[in-house]
Coordinates of C-alpha atoms in Angstrom, one line a residue:
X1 CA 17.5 42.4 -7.1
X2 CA 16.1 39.3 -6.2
X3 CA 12.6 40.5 -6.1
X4 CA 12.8 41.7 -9.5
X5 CA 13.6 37.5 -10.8
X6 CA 10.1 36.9 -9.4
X7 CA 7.5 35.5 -11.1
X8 CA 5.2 37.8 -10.0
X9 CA 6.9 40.5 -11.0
X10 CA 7.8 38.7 -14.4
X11 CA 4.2 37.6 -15.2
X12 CA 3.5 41.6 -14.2
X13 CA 6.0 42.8 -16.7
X14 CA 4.9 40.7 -19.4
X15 CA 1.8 41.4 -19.4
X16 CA 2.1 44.9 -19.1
X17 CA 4.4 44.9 -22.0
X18 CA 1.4 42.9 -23.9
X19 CA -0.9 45.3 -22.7
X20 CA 1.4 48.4 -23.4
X21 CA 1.8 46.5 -27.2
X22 CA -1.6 45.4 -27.7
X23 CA -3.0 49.3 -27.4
X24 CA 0.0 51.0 -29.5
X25 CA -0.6 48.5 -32.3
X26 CA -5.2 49.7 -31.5
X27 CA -4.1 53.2 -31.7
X28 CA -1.8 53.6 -34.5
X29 CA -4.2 51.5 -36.4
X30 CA -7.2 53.7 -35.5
X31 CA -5.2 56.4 -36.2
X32 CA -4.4 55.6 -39.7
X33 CA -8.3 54.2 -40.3
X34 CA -9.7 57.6 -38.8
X35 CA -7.2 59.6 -40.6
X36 CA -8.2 57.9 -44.2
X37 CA -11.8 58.1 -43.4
X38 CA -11.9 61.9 -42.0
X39 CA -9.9 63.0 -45.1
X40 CA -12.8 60.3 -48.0
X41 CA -15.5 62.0 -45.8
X42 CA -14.5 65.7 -46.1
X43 CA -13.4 64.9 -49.6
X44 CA -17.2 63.5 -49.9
X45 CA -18.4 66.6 -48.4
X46 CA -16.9 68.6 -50.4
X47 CA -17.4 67.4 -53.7
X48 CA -21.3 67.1 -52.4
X49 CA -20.9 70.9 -51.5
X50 CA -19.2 72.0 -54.4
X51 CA -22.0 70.1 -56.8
X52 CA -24.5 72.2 -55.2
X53 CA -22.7 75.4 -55.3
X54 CA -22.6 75.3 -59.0
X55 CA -26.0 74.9 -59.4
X56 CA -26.4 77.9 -57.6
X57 CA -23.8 79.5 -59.2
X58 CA -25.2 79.1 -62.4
X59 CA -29.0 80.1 -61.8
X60 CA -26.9 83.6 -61.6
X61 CA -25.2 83.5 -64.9
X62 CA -28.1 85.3 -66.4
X63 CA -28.0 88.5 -64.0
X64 CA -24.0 89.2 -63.5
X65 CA -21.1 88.0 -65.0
X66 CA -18.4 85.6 -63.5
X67 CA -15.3 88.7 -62.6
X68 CA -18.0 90.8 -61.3
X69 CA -18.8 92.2 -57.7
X70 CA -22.2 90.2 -57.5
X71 CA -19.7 86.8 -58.3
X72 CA -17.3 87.8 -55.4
X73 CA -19.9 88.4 -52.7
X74 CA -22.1 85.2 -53.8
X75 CA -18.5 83.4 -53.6
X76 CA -18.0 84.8 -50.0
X77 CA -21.4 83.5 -49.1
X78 CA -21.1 80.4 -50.4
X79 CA -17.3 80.1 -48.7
X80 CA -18.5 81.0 -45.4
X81 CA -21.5 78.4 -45.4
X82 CA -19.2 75.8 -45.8
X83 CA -15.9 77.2 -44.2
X84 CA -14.4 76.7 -47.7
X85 CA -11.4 78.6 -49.8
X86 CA -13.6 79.4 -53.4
X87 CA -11.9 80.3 -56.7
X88 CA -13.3 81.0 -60.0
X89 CA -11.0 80.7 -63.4
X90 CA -11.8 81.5 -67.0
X91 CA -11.6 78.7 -69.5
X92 CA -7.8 78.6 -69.6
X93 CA -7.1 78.6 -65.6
X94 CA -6.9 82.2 -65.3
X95 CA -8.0 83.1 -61.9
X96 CA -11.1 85.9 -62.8
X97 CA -12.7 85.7 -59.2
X98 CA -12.5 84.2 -55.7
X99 CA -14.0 84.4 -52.1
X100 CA -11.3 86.5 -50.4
X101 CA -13.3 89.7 -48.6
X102 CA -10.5 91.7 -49.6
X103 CA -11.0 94.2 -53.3
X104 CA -7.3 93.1 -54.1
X105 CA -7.6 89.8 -54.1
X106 CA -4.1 87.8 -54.2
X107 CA -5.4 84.8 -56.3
X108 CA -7.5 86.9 -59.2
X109 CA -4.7 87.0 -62.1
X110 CA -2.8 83.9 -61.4
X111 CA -3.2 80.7 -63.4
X112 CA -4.1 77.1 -62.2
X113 CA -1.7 74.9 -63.9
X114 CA -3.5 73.2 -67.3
X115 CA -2.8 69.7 -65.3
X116 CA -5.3 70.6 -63.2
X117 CA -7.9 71.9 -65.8
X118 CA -6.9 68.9 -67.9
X119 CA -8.0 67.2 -64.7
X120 CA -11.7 68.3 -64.6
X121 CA -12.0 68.2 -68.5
X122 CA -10.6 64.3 -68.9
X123 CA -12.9 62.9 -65.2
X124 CA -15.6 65.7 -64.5
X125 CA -13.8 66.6 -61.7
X126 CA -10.7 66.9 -59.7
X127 CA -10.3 65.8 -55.9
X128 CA -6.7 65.7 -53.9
X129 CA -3.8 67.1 -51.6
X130 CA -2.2 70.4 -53.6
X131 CA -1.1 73.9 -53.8
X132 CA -2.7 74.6 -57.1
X133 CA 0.3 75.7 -58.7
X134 CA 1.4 78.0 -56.2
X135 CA -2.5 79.2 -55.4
X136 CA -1.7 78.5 -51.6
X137 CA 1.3 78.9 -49.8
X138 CA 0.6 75.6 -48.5
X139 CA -0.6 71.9 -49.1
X140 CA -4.9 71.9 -49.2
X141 CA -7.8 69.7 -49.8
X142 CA -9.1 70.7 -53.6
X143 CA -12.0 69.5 -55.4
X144 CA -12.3 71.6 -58.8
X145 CA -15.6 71.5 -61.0
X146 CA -17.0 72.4 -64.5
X147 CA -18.6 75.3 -64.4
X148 CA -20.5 74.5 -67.5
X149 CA -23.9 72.9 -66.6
X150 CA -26.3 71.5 -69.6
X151 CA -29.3 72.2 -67.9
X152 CA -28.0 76.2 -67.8
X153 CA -27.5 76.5 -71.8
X154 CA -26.0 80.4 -70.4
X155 CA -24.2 79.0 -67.6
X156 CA -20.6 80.8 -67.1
X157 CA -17.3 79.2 -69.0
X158 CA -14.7 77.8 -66.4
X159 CA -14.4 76.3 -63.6
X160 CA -14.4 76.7 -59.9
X161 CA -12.4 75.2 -57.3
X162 CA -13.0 74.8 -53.4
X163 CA -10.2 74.4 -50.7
X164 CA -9.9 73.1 -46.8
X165 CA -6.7 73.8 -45.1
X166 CA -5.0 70.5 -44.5
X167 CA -4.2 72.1 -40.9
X168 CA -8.6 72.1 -40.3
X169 CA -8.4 68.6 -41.3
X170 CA -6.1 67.6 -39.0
X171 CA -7.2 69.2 -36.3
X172 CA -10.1 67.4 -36.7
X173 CA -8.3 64.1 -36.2
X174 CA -6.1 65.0 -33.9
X175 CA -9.1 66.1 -31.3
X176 CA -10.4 62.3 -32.6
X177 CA -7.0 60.5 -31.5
X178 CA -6.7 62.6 -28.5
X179 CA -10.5 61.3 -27.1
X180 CA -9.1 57.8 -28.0
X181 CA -5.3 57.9 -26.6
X182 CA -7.1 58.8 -23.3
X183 CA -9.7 56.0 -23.4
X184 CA -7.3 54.0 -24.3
X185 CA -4.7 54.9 -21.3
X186 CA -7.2 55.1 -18.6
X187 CA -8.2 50.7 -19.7
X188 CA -4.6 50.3 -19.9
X189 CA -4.5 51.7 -16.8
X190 CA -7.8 50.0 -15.4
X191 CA -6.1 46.3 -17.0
X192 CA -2.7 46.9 -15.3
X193 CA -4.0 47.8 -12.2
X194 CA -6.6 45.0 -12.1
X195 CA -3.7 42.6 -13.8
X196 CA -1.3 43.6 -10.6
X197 CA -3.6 42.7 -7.9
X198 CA -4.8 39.4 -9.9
X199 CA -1.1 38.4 -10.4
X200 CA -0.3 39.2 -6.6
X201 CA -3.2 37.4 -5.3
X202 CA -2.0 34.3 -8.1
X203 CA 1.8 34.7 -6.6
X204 CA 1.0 34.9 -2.8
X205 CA 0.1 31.0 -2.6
X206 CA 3.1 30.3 -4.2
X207 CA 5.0 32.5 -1.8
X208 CA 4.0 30.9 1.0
X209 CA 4.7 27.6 -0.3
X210 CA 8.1 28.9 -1.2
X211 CA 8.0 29.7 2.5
X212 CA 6.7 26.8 4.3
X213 CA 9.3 25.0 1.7
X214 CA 12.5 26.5 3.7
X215 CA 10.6 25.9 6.9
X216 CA 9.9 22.6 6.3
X217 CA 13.8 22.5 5.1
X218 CA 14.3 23.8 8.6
X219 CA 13.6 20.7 10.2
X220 CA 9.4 21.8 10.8
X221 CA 7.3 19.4 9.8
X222 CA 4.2 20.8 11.1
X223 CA 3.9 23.8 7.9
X224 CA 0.8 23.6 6.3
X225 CA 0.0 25.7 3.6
X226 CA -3.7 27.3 3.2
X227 CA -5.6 26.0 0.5
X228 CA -8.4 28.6 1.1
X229 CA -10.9 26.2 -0.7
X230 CA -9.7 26.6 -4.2
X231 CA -10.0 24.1 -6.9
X232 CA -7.9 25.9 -9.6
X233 CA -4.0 25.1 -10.5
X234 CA -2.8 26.6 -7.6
X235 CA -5.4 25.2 -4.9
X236 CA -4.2 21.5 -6.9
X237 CA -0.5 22.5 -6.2
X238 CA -1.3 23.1 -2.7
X239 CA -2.9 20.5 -1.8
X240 CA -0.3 18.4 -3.2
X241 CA 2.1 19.8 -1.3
X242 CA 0.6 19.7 2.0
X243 CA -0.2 15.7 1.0
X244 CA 3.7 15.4 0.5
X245 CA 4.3 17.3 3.8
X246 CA 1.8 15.1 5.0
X247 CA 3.7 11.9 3.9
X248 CA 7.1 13.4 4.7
X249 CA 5.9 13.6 8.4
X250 CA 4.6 10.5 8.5
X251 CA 7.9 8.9 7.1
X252 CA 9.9 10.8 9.5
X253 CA 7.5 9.9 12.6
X254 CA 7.8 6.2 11.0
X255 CA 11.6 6.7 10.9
X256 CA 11.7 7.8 14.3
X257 CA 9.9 4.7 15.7
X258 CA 12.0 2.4 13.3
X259 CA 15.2 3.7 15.3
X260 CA 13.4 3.6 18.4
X261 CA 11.9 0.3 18.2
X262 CA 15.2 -1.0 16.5
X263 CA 17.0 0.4 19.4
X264 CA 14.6 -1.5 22.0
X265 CA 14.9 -4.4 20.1
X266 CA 18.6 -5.0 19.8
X267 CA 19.2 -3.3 23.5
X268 CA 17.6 -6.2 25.4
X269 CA 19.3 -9.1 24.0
X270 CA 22.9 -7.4 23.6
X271 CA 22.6 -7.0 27.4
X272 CA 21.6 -10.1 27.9
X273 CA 24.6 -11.8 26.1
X274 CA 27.0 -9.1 26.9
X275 CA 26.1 -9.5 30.7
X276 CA 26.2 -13.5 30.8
X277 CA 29.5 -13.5 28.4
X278 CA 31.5 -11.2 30.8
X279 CA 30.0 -13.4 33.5
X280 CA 31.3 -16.5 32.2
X281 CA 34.8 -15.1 31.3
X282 CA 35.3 -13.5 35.4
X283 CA 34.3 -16.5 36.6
X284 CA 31.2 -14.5 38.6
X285 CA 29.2 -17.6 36.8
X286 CA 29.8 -21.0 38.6
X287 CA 30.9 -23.5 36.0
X288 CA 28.4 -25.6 36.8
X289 CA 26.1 -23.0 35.9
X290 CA 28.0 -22.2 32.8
X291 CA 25.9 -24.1 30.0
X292 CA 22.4 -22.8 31.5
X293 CA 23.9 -19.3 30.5
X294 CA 25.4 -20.1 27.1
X295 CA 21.6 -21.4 26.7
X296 CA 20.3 -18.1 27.4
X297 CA 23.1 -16.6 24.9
X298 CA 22.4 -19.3 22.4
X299 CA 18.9 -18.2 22.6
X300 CA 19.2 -14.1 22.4
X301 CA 21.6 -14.3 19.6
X302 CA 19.4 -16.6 17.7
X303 CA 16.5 -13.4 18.4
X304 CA 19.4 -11.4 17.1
X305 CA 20.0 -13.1 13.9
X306 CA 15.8 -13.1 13.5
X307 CA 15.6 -9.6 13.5
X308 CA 18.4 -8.9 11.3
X309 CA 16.7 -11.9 9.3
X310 CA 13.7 -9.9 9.2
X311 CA 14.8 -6.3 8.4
X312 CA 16.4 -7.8 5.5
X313 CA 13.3 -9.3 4.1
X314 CA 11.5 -5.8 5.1
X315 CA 13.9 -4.2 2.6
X316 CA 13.6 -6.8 -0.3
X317 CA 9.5 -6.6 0.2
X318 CA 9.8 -2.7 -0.5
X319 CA 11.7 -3.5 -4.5
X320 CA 8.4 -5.5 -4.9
X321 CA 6.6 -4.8 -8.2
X322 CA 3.0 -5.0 -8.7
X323 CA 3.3 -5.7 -12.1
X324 CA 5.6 -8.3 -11.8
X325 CA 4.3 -10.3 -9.2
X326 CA 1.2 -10.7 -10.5
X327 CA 2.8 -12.2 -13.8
X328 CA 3.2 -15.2 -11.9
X329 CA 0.0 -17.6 -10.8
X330 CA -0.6 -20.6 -8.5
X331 CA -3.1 -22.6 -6.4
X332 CA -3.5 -21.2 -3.2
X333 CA -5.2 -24.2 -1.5
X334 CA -1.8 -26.3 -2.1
X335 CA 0.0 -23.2 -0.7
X336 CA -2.1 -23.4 2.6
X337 CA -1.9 -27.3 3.1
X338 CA 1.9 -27.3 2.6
X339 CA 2.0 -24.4 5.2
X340 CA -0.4 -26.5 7.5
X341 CA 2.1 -29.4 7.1
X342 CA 5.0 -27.5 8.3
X343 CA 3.4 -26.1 11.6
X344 CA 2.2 -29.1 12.2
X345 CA 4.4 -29.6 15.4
X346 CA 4.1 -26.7 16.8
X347 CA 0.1 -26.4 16.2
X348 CA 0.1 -30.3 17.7
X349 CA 2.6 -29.3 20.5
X350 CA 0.3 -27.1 22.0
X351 CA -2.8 -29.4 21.7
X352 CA -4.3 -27.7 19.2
X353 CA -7.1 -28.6 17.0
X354 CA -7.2 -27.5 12.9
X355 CA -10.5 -26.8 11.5
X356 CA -9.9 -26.6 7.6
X357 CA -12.0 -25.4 5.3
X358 CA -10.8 -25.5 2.0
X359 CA -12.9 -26.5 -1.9
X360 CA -11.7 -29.8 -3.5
X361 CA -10.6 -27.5 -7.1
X362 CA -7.8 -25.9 -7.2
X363 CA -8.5 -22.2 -6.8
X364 CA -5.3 -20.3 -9.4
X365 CA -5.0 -16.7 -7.7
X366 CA -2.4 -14.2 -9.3
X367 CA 1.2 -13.7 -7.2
X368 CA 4.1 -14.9 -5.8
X369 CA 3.8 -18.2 -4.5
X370 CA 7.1 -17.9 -2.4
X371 CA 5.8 -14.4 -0.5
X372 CA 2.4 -15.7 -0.2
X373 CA 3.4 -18.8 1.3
X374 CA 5.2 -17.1 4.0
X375 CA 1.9 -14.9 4.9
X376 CA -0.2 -17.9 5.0
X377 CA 2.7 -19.1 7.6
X378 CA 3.1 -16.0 9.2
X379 CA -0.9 -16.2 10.3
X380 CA -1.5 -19.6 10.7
X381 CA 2.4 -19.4 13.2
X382 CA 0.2 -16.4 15.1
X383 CA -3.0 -18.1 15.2
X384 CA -1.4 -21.0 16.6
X385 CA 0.9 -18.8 19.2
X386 CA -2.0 -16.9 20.8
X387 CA -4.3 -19.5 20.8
X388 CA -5.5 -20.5 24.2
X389 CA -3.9 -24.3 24.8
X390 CA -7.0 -27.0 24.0
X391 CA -8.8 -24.5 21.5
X392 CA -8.7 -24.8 17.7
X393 CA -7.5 -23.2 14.4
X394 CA -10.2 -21.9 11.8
X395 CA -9.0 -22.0 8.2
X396 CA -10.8 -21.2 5.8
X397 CA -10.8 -20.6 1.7
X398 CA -13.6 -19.2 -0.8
X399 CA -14.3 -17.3 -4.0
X400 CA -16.2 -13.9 -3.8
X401 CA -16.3 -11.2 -6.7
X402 CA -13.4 -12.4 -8.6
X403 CA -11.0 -12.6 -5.8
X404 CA -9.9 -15.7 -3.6
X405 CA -10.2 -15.4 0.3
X406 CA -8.6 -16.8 3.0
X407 CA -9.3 -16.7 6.9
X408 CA -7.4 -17.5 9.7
X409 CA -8.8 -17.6 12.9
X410 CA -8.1 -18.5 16.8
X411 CA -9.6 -18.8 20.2
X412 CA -7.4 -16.7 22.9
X413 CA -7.5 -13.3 24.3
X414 CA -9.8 -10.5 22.7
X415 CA -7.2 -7.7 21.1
X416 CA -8.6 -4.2 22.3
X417 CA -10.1 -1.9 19.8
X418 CA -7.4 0.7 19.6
X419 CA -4.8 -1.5 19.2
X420 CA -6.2 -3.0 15.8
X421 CA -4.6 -0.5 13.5
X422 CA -2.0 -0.3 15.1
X423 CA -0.8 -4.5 15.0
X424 CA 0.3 -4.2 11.0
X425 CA 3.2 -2.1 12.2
X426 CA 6.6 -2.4 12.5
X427 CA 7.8 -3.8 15.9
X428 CA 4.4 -3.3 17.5
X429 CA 3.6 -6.2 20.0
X430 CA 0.7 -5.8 22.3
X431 CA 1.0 -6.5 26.1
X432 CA -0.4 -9.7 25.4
X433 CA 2.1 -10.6 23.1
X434 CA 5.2 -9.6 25.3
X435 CA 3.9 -11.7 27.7
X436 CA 3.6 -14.7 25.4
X437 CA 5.7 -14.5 22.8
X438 CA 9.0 -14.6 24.0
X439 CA 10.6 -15.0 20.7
X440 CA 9.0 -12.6 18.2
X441 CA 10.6 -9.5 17.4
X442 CA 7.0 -7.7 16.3
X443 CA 7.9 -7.8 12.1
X444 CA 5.7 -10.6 11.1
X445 CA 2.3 -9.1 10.7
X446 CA 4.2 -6.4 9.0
X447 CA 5.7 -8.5 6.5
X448 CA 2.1 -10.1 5.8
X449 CA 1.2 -6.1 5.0
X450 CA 3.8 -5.3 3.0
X451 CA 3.4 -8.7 1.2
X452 CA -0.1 -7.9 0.6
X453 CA 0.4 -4.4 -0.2
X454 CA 2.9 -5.2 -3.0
X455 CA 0.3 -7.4 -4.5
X456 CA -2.5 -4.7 -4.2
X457 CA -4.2 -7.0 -1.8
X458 CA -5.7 -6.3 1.1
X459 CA -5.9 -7.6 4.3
X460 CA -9.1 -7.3 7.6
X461 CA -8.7 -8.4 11.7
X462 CA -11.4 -8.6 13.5
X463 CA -11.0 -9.5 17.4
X464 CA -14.6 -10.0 19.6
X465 CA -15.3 -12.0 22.5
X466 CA -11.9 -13.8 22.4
X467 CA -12.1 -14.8 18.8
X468 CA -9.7 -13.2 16.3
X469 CA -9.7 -13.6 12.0
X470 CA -7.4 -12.2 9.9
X471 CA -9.0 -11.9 6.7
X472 CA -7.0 -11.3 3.4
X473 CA -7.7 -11.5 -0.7
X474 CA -6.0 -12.7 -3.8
X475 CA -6.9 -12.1 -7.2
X476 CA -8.9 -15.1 -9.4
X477 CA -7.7 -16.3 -12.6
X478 CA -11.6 -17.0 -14.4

């Protein structure tokens, strides 16, 4: 039953029913329009026929008179040339003659009803569905004429009137709507046939997104679905979804790492204190050694309370509106001296030297000044951890295009190719930087990013021949 709820077989159905309505309603209407204009055309015909019968007729009324033999087989002539019922009445609607082979006729002696000859009299003529009066056992086509022509002064008195069998007329039609009911059912049949394969071919992308959807609910994020090149609805919807299953295998991948990473990162230093505290407490620690150890556990659970620090600032940065940051404005120059004044000890400490760049106007860029503060800190913290002792710390601040950048550069060790894409992301610390930096916990380049990304900034590293810039752009207020 299910396969029946489908929208391919709906979309099917409905147009099949549209198709199926579409030619009823073109048949019945050709059938009425044909019917009307077979029965004005015979009428026309016949009235046409009938005109020129008379004239003949009445050429003869010199040579034999209108109840005669002569009448009768002129009659039958004239009936058989145009497959037409002929009788002839007197003045009154007495029937006198008609085109029946037969000597005893049935008609001769009966009467046409005076409506009839009233008919002809009042309009020159009389055209419509009847029996005459009785005339015909059944319903016929009659056109009735005035004998009586002016340009025959003898012509004969009376009048004439010529039949078709409604059943001829018909027929006619019928043949007509047959020839069109089977052109008409063999499109239909063409147009459902080429609508079935057309609405298949439509539903069979959607069916296999339908089932890479319960894969993918599976737990397989490698389903793809074909897009097969197409640029229509469905090749949009496709692509779309293999960009979310794209993105959803990327957050999951990103998710795994997280825990991982996480994991790694809270492993080392829970050891650490859990193995120094149980040392302390069974005495396996000398007491004189005691305070070097809480040291160490002073130290790790400090790490600790960074990383939790800095999760929790990762989760803030993500609730971080474009819009409403940039609502805000201040003068990034001040923001990089204050954040220059608060490394300052560390940055002196390790013999350091600052080389500053920075324009004597104040240059207004759009943002927070809080969370762009703490990526100027974050840089200028790195630059000043990696950079080899005695070297010196490029700053550097300029307008291009609108947009306000600022570099941060340092002397050390040259950070391999691969690993540039790679140092924005969460927890990532080269070998270098395990080495050296005892104290990170791999989230502040990360938090520069997201910082960045929330203001729809971006942000360049470059790393050759031991000097490394990080590179990243504000927007102007003109």
């Amino acid at each position: 039953m299910r396969r029946f709820r489908s929208i391919y077989v709906k979309n099917l159905m409905i147009v099949a029913l549209a198709l199926a309505l579409s030619f009823i309603l073109l048949i019945s209407a050709f059938a009425m329009i044909s019917y009307s204009y077979i029965i004005r055309e015979k009428t026309h015909d016949m009235e046409a026929y009938a005109k020129t019968s008379v004239n003949i007729i009445s050429s003869y009324s010199g040579h034999f008179e209108a109840d005669s033999l002569e009448m009768r087989g002129l009659l039958v002539l004239i009936a058989e040339t145009g497959d037409y019922h002929v009788i002839v009445t007197d003045e009154v609607g007495n029937v006198i003659s008609c085109s029946d082979r037969e000597l005893e006729c049935e008609h001769i002696g009966k009467t046409v009803p005076a409506s009839f000859i009233a008919s002809v009299n009042n309009t020159g003529a009389y055209s419509g569905l009847s029996k005459l009066g009785g005339l015909y056992s059944e319903g016929r086509y009659v056109v009735g004429l005035n004998l009586k022509r002016d340009e025959y002064p003898s012509s004969y008195a009376g009048f004439i009137f010529f039949s078709a069998g409604a059943r001829d007329i018909s027929r006619i039609w019928r043949y007509s709507a047959t020839v069109c009911g089977i052109i008409a059912l063999v499109v239909f049949s063409v147009a459902f046939v080429a609508c079935y394969f057309a609405t298949k071919k439509q539903a069979k992308p959607i069916n296999e997104m339908a089932a890479a959807a319960h894969k993918f609910g599976r737990g397989d994020l490698s389903v793809r679905v074909d897009e097969n090149g197409r640029t229509d609805e469905i090749g949009e919807l496709s692509h779309a979804f293999n960009k979310m299953v794209e993105s959803l295998e990327r957050s999951e991948m990103v998710r795994r790492d997280l825990i991982a990473n996480v994991s790694h990162e809270l492993k080392t230093p829970m050891t650490t204190i859990t193995g120094f505290a149980d040392g302390i407490l069974d005495g396996t620690i000398p007491p004189e050694r005691e305070r070097e150890y809480l040291q160490i556990i002073s130290s790790e659970t400090k790490r600790l309370n960074r990383l939790v620090r800095g999760m929790l600032d990762m989760s803030q940065l993500r609730n971080m509106d474009e819009a409403e940051v940039k609502k805000k404005s201040f003068d990034i120059a001040e923001v990089i001296r204050l954040a220059l004044v608060s490394l300052e000890p560390k940055i002196t400490g390790r013999g350091l030297d600052v080389d500053v760049s920075l324009p004597e106007e104040p240059i207004i860029t759009l943002g927070d000044s809080d969370s762009i503060t703490q990526v100027v800190y974050n840089l200028i913290d790195n630059a000043a951890k990696f950079a080899r002792e005695g070297s010196s710390i490029g700053i550097e601040l300029w307008k291009e295009s609108g947009k306000a950048k600022v570099s941060v550069s340092n002397e050390g060790e040259t950070i391999p190719r691969e690993e540039l894409p790679l140092i924005f992301d969460r927890f990532h610390k080269s070998d270098r930087s395990r080495s050296v930096d005892k104290e990170g916990v791999g989230l502040g380049l990360y938090i520069v990013k997201t910082i960045l990304d929330s203001h729809g900034e971006d942000i360049f590293v470059t790393s050759r021949e031991g000097l490394t810039t990080f590179t990243f752009t504000l927007t102007v207020i003109e």
